[in-house]
XYZ file of C-alpha atoms in Angstrom:
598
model
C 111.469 131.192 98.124
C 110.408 134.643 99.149
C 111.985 136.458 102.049
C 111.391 140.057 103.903
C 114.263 142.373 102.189
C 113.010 145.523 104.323
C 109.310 146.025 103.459
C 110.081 144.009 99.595
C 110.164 140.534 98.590
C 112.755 139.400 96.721
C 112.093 136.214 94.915
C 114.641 133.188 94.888
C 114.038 129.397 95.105
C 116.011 126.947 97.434
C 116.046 123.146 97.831
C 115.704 121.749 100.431
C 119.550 121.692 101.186
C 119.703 125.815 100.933
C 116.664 125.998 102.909
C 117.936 124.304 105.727
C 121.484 126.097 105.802
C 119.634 129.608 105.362
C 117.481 128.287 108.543
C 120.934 127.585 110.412
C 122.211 130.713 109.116
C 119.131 132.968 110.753
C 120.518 131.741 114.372
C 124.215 130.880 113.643
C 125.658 131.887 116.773
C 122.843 131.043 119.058
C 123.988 127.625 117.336
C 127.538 128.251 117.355
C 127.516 128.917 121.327
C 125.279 125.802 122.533
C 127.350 123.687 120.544
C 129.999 124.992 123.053
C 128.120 124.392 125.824
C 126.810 121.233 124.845
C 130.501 120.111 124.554
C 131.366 121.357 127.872
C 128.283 119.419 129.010
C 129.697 116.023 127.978
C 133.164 116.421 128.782
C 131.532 117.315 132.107
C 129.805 114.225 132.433
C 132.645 112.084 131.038
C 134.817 113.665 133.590
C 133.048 113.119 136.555
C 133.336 109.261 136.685
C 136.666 109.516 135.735
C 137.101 111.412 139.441
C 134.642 108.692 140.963
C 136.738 105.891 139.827
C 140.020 107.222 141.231
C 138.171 108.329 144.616
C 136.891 104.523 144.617
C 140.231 103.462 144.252
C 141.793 104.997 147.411
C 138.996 104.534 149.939
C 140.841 101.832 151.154
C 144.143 103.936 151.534
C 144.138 105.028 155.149
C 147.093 107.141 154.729
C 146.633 110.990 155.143
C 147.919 111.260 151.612
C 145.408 109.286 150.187
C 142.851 110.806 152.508
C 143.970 114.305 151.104
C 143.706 112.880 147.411
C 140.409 111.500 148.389
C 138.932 114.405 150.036
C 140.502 116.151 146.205
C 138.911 114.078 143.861
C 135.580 114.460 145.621
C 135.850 118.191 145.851
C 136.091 118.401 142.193
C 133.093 115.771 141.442
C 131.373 118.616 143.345
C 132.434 121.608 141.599
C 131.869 119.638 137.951
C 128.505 118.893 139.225
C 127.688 122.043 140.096
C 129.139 123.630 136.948
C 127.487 120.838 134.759
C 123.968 121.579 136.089
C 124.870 125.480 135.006
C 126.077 125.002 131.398
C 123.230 122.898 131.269
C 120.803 125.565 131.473
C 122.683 127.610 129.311
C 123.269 125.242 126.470
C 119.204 124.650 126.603
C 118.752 128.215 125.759
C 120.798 128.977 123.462
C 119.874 124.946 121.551
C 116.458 125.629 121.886
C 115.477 129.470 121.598
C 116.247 129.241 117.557
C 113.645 126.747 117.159
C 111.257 129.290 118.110
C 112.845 132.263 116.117
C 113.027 130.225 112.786
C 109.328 129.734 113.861
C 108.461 132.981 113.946
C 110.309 134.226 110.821
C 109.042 131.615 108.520
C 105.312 132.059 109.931
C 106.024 136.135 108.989
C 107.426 134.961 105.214
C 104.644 132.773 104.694
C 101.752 135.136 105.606
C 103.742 138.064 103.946
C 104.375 135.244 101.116
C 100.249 134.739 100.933
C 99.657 137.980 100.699
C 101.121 138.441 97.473
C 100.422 135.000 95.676
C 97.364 135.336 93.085
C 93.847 133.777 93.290
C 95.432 130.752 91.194
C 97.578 129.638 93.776
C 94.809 129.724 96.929
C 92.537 127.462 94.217
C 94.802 124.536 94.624
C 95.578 125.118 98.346
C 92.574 125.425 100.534
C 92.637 127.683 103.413
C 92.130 124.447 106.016
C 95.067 123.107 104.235
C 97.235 126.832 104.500
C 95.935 126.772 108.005
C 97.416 123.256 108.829
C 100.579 124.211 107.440
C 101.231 127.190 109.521
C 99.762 125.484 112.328
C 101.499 121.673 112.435
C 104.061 121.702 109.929
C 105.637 124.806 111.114
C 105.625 123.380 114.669
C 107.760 120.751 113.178
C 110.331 122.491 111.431
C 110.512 124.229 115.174
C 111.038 120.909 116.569
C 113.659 120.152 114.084
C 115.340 123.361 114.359
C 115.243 123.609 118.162
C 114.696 120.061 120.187
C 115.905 118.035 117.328
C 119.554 119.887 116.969
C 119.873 120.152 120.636
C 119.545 116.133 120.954
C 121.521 115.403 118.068
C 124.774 117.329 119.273
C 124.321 116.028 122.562
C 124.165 112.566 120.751
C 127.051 113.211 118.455
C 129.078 114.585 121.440
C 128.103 111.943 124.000
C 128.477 108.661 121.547
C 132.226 110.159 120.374
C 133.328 111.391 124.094
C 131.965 108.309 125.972
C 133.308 105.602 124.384
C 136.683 106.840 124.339
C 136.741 106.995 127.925
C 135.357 103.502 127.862
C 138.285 102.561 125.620
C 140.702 104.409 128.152
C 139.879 102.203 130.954
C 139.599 98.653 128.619
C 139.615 98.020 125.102
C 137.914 94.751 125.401
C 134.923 95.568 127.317
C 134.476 97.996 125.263
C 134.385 95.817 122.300
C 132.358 93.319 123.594
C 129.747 96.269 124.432
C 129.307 97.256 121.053
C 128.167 94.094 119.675
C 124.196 94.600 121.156
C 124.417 98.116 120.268
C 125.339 97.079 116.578
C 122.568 95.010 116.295
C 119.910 97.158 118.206
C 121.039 99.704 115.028
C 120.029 97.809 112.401
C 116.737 97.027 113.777
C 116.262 100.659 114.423
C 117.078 101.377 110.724
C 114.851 99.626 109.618
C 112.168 101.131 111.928
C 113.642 104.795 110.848
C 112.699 103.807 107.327
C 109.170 102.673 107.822
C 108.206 106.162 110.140
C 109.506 108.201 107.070
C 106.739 107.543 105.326
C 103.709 107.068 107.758
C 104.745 111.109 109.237
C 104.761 112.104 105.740
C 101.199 110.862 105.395
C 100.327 112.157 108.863
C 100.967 115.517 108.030
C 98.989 114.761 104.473
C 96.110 113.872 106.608
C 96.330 116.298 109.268
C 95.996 118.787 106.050
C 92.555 116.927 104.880
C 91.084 117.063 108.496
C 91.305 121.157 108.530
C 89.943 121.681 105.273
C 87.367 119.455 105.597
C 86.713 121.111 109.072
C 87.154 124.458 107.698
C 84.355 123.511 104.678
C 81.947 122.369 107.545
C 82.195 125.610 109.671
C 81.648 127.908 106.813
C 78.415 126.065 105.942
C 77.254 125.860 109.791
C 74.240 127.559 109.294
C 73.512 125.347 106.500
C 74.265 122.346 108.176
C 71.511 123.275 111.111
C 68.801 124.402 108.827
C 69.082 120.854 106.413
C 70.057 118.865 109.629
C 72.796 117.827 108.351
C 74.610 116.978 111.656
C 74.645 113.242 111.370
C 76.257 113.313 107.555
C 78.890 115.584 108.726
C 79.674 113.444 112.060
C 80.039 110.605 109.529
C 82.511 112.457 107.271
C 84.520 114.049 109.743
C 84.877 110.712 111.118
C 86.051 108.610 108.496
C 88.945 111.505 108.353
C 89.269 111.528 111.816
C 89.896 107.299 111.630
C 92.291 107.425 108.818
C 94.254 110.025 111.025
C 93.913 107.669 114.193
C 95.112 104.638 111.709
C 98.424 106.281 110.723
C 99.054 107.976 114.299
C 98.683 104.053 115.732
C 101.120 102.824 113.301
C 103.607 105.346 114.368
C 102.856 104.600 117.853
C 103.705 100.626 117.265
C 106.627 101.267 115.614
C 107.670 103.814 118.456
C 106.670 101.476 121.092
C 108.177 97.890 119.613
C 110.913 98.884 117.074
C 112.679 102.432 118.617
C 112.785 101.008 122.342
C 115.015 98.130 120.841
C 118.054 100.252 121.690
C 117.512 100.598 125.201
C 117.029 97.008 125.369
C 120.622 97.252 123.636
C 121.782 99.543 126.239
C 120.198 97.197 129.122
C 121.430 94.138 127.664
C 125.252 95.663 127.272
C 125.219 96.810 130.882
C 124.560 92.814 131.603
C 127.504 92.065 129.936
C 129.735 94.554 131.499
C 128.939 93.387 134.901
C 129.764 89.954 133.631
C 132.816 89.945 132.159
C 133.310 93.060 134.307
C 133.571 90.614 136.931
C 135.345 88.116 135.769
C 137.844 90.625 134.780
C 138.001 92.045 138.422
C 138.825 88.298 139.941
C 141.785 88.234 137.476
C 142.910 92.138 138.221
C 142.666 93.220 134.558
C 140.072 95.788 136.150
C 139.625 97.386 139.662
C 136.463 98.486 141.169
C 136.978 101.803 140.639
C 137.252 101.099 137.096
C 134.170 98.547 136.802
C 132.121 101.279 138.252
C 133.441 104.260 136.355
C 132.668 101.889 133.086
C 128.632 101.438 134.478
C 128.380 105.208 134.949
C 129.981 105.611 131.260
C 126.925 103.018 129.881
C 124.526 104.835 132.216
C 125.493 107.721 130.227
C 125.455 106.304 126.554
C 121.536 104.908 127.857
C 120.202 108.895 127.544
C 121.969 109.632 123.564
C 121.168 105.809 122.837
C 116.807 106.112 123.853
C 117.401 109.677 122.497
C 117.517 108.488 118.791
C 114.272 107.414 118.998
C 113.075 110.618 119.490
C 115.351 112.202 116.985
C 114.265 110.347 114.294
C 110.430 111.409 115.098
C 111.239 114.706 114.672
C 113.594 114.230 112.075
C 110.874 112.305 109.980
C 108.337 114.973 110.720
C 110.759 117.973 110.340
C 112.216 116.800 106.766
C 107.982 116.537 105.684
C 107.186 119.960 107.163
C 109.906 121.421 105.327
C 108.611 120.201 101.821
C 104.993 121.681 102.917
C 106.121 125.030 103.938
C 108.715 125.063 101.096
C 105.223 124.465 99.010
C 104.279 127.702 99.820
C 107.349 130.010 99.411
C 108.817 128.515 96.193
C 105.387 129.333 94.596
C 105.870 131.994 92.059
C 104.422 135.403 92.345
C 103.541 137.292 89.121
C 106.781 139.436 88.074
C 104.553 142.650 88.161
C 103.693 142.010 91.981
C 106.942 142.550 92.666
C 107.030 146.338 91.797
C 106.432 148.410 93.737
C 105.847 152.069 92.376
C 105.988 155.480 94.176
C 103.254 157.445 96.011
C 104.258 159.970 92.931
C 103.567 156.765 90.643
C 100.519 156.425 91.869
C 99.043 160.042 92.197
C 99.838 159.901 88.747
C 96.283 157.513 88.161
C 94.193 159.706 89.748
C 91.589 160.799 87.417
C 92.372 158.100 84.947
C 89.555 156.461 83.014
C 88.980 152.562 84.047
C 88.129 151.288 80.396
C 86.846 147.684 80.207
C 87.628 146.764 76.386
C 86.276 143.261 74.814
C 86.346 141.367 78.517
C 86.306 137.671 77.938
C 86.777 135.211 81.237
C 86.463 131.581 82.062
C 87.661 130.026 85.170
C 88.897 126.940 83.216
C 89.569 126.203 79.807
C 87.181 123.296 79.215
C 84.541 125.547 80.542
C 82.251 128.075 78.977
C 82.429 131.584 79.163
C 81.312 133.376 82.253
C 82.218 136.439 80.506
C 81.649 137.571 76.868
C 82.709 140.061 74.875
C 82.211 142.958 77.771
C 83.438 146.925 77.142
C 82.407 150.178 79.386
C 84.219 152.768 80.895
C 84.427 153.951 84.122
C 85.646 158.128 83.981
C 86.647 159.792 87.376
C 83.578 161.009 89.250
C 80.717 158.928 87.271
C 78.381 156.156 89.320
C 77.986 153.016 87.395
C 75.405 150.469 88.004
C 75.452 146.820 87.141
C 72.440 145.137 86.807
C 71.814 141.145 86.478
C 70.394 137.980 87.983
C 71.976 135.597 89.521
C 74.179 133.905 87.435
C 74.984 136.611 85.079
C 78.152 137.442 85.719
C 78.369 140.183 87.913
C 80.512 139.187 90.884
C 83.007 137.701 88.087
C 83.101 140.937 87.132
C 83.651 142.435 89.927
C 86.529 140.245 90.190
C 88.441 140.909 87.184
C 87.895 144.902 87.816
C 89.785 144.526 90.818
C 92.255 142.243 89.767
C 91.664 139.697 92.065
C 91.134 137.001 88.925
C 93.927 137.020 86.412
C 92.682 138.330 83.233
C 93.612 138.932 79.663
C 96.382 141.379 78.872
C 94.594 144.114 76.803
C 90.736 143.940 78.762
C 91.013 146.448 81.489
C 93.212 149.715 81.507
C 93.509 151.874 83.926
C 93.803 154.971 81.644
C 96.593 154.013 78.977
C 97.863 151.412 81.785
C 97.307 147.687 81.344
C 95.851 146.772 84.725
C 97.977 143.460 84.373
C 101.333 145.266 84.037
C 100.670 147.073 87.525
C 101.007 144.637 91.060
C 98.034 144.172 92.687
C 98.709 145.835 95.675
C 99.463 149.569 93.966
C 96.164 148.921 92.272
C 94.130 148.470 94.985
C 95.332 151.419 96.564
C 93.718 152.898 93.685
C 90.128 150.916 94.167
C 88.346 149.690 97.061
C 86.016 146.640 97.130
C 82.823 146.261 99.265
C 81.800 142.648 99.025
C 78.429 140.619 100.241
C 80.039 138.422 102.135
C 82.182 141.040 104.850
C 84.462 139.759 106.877
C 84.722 141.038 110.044
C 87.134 140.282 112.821
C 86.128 139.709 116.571
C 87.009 142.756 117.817
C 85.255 146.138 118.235
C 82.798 147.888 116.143
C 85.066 150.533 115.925
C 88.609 148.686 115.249
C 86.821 146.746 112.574
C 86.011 149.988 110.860
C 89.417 151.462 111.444
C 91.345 147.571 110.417
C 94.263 148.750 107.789
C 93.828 152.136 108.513
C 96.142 154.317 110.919
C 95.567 157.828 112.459
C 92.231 157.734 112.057
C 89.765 160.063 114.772
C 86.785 159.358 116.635
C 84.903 162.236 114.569
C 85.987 160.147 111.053
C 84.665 157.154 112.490
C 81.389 158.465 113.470
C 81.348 160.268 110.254
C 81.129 156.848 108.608
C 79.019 155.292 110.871
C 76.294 158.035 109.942
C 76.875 158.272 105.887
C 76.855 154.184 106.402
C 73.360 154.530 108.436
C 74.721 152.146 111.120
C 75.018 154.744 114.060
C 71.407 154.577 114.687
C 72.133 150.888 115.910
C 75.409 151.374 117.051
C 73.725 154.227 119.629
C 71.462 151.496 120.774
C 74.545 149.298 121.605
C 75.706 149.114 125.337
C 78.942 149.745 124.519
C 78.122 151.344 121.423
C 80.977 151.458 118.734
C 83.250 149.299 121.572
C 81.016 146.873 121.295
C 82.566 143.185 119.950
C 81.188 141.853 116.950
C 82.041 138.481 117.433
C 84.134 135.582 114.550
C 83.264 136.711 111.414
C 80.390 139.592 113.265
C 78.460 136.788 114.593
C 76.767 139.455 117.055
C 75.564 141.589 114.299
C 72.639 141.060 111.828
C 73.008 140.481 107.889
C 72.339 144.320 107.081
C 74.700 145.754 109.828
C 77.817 143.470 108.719
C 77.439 145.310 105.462
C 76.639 148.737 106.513
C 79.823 148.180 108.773
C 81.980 146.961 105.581
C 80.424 149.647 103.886
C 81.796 152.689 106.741
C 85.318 150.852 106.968
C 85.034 151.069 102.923
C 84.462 154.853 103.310
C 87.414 155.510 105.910
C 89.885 156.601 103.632
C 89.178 157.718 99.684
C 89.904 155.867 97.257
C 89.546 156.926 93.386
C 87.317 154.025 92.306
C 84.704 152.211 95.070
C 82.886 148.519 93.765
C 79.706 147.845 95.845
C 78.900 144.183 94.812
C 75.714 143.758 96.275
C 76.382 145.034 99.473
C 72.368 146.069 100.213
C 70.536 143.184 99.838
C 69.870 142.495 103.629
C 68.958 146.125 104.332
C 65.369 147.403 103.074
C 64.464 149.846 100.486
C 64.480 152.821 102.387
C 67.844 152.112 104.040
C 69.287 151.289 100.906
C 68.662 154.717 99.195
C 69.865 156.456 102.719
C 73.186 154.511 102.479
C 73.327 155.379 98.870
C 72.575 159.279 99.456
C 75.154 159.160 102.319
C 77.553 156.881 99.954
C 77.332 159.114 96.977
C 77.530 162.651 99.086
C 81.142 161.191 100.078
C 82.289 160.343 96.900
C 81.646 163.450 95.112
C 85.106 163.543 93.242
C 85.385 159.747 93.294
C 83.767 156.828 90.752
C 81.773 154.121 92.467
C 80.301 150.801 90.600
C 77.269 149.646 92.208
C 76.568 146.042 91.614
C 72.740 145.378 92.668
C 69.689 142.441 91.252
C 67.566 145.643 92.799
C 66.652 148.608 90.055
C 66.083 150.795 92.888
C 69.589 150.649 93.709
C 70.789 151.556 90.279
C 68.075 154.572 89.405
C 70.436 157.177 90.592
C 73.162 156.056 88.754
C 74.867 157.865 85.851
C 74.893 154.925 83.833
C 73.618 151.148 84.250
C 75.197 147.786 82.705
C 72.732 145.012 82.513
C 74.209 141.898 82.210
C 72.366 138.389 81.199
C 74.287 135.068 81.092
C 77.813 137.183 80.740
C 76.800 139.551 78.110
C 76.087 142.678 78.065
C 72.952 143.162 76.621
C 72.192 146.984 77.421
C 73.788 150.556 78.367
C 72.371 153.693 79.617
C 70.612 155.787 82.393
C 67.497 154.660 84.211
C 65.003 156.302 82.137
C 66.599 155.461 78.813
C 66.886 151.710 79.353
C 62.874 151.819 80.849
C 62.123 152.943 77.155
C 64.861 150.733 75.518
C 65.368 147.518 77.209
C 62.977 144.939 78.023
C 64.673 143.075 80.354
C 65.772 145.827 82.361
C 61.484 147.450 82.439
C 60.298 143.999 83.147
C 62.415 143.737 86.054
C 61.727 146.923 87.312
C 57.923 146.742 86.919
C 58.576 143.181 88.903
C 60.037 144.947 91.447
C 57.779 147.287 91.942
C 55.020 145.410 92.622
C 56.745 143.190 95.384
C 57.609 146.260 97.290
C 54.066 147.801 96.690
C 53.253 144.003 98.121
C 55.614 144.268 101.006
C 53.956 147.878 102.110
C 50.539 146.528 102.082
């Protein structure tokens, strides 16, 4: 498991054992302190009758002695009352306020846990299935950890306390009581058994619902333009049905196997007014006694219908815990773990980026996406990429900036092995600009400034000009206040990437990756954005990863890439003269934006 030591993560696993004591452990005198209360509580409650029966007892004593006792007894029924209802409230807070802490501090270890995992990890776990996990299974480790331990110490307390009371005022009827209570148990086992598994696949299913939910709203747009509405009803409801199946089952087994206790309970109250009876025509038991014993089964009815529940939450608590624990046993890279010093790092700067013999394939039965690819990238020099679709170049992208684990020896950063340094030191050392930005739905302005601090309104309009998005933003209402919606839903294609492009520029970085970030905006705005781009990073390398050749001309050198090799090297001019490919798609080019103007 991974925990928050400070601002590190220290690695360790636990079973499932370890896991739950070091949950106990985060609130053990929250837990220590209810368990008090929840004592008091049912001595309390045990109590009370005990005062009832011997108040019973003397009503018929008309001596001022008795009245006196009386008037006692009947004062202190009162006060326990009173003070009951008080611990009560008390023992609820501190039982159930730890549910909600554990909460918290496992939802904070398993987004600070996320953060660090690599790109092999979120393969296997989709983020509708991460989301489901943080969402449902962590409610149920609450539940476990909060309304689950409160129950089961008041059930533990009240099913030790009560009966000996019971016992107190006759053995017998106590023994007789037991017997429907015995055999309501074993038909609740075997219920108990049966729910283990159907909340296990519950949760399973709950998992495949939000990433197939998660898959449909990311292709929304898609969905519209194919009509595709009727196929994804059909989907999401064959999911939704096997969901409904398994929450039904639960529900029959809740609703004709769990009440079976009560009935127990019901059925051993019958009996104690039966023989209670017969026992009170032959004076083995007075009335105060009979009904001191019905307020003692009154109270086992609440612990008894109680289990029920317990063993819901149980069930679903135990499977929660294997999900979440899912997540932090996963292993982070050792190097991930080390962090190095702002020293450490201003030691990079200026530091050559080689790329040396670059193989990658996402899987080993597939072919190479990558082959054989070697350039540098010095301090200061602009680097193009140039390739069709398909050729390699967000893969690329990918393995510059770490975010796909590659081959010891392929990428240095100067005489460092990229893969001997943790990601997130190396990415304070590069930026990336993606085509696909994701922006939050907030304001123009805190989606510019997101992971930044102490940043001015001059920087921020700084950005928004060199990014040529203040000519828009100016046109805005609320100009740079303005929300951009989920995922910039209010903004166009080119002004989600112009705005990626200003947060990008915010704070320096030595080495900035572009991949494609232009291709909603025209020609004319792209070689603005560039200008502006390029005038910031004067001291600073930038990669520019573009299908246009206009994008590239200005660039120091250009990589053209075709099917994962790299098939040519040089400026602008030189590879017009040199390379084929790279002139024919320029002279393509050309003429579909002579096209466009006419």
């Amino acid at each position: 498991m991974v925990v928050n030591d400070g601002s590190n993560l220290i690695r360790y696993h636990m079973n499932k054992r370890q896991f739950i004591l070091h949950c106990l452990r985060l609130n053990k005198n929250s837990y220590l302190l209810a368990i008090i209360l929840i004592f008091i509580v049912n001595w309390l409650q045990v109590e009370i009758p005990h005062y009832i029966q011997l108040a019973i007892d003397l009503i018929d004593d008309s001596s001022q002695v008795g009245h006196d006792k009386l008037t006692t007894y009947v004062s202190i029924v009162v006060v326990m009352s009173a003070l009951m209802i008080v611990v009560r409230i008390f023992s609820r807070i501190y039982a159930l306020n730890p549910g909600r802490i554990t909460e918290a501090s496992l939802k904070n270890d398993l987004l600070k846990k996320l953060n660090y995992l690599p790109n092999s990890f979120h393969e296997k776990f989709a983020s509708g299935r991460l989301i489901s996990i943080l969402n449902n299974d962590l409610s149920g480790v609450r539940l476990l950890f909060g309304t689950g331990f409160m129950q089961l110490a008041n059930v533990i307390f009240a099913l030790s306390l009560t009966p000996l009371w019971m016992w107190n005022i006759s053995p017998e009827l106590t023994l007789y009581s037991a017997i429907p209570i015995s055999v309501g148990f074993v038909i609740f086992r075997y219920g108990f058994k049966r729910m283990k598994k159907l909340h296990a696949e519950q949760l399973i299913r709950l998992q495949e619902l939000s990433v197939q939910l998660m898959n449909f709203l990311s292709g929304i747009d898609l969905i519209k333009s194919q009509q595709m509405s009727p196929w994804v009803q059909s989907e999401a409801e064959k999911c939704n049905q096997q969901l409904l199946e398994c929450k039904l089952k639960i529900t029959r087994i809740q609703t004709f196997i769990m009440p079976v206790l009560e009935f127990a309970n019901n059925l051993m109250k019958i009996l104690i007014l039966g023989l209670g009876g017969v026992m009170l025509l032959s004076h083995q038991l007075t009335i105060g006694e009979i009904t001191a014993f019905l307020s003692y089964s009154v109270l086992l009815a609440l612990p008894l219908t109680q289990l029920g529940r317990i063993a819901t939450i149980y069930q679903r608590g135990m499977v929660s815990i294997d999900s979440v624990q899912k997540v932090l046993n996963s292993d982070i890279p050792a190097q991930d773990l080390q962090t190095l010093s702002d020293e450490q790092i201003d030691a990079f700067k200026g530091n050559t980026l080689s790329v040396k013999n670059l193989s990658f394939r996402y899987h080993q039965d597939q072919p190479l996406v990558l082959d054989d690819i070697s350039f540098d990238i010095p301090a200061g020099k602009k680097v193009g990429v140039l390739g069709s679709i398909g050729s390699g170049k967000t893969t690329l992208v990918n393995c510059l900036n770490h975010h796909l684990d590659v081959a010891k020896g392929s990428i240095f950063l100067g005489e460092k092995d990229i893969t001997t340094i943790s990601r997130n030191d190396f990415r304070r050392y590069i930026k990336t600009v993606t085509q696909s930005p994701y922006l939050f739905s907030a304001t123009i302005e805190e989606n510019i400034c997101f992971g930044s601090e102490n940043i001015t309104k001059s920087q921020v309009e700084e950005v928004l000009n060199l990014s040529q998005l203040a000519g828009d933003v100016s046109r805005f209402e609320k100009g740079d206040q303005t929300l951009v919606g989920e995922k910039g839903i209010m903004l166009s294609g080119g002004q989600k990437q112009r705005l990626s492009i200003a947060r990008a520029l915010l704070k320096p970085s030595d080495l900035i990756i572009m991949d494609d970030v232009l291709s909603a905006v025209d020609y004319e705005t792209e070689r603005k954005i560039l200008q502006g781009v390029f005038s910031r990073l004067k001291n600073q390398a930038a990669l520019v990863v573009s299908h246009r050749v206009s994008a590239l001309e200005y660039m120091d050198e250009i990589i053209v890439l075709s099917e994962g090799r790299l098939i040519a090297k040089g400026s602008h001019h030189f590879l017009l003269k040199n390379s084929p490919y790279y002139y024919e798609t320029w002279q393509l080019q050309q003429n579909e934006a002579e096209d466009k103007t006419c």
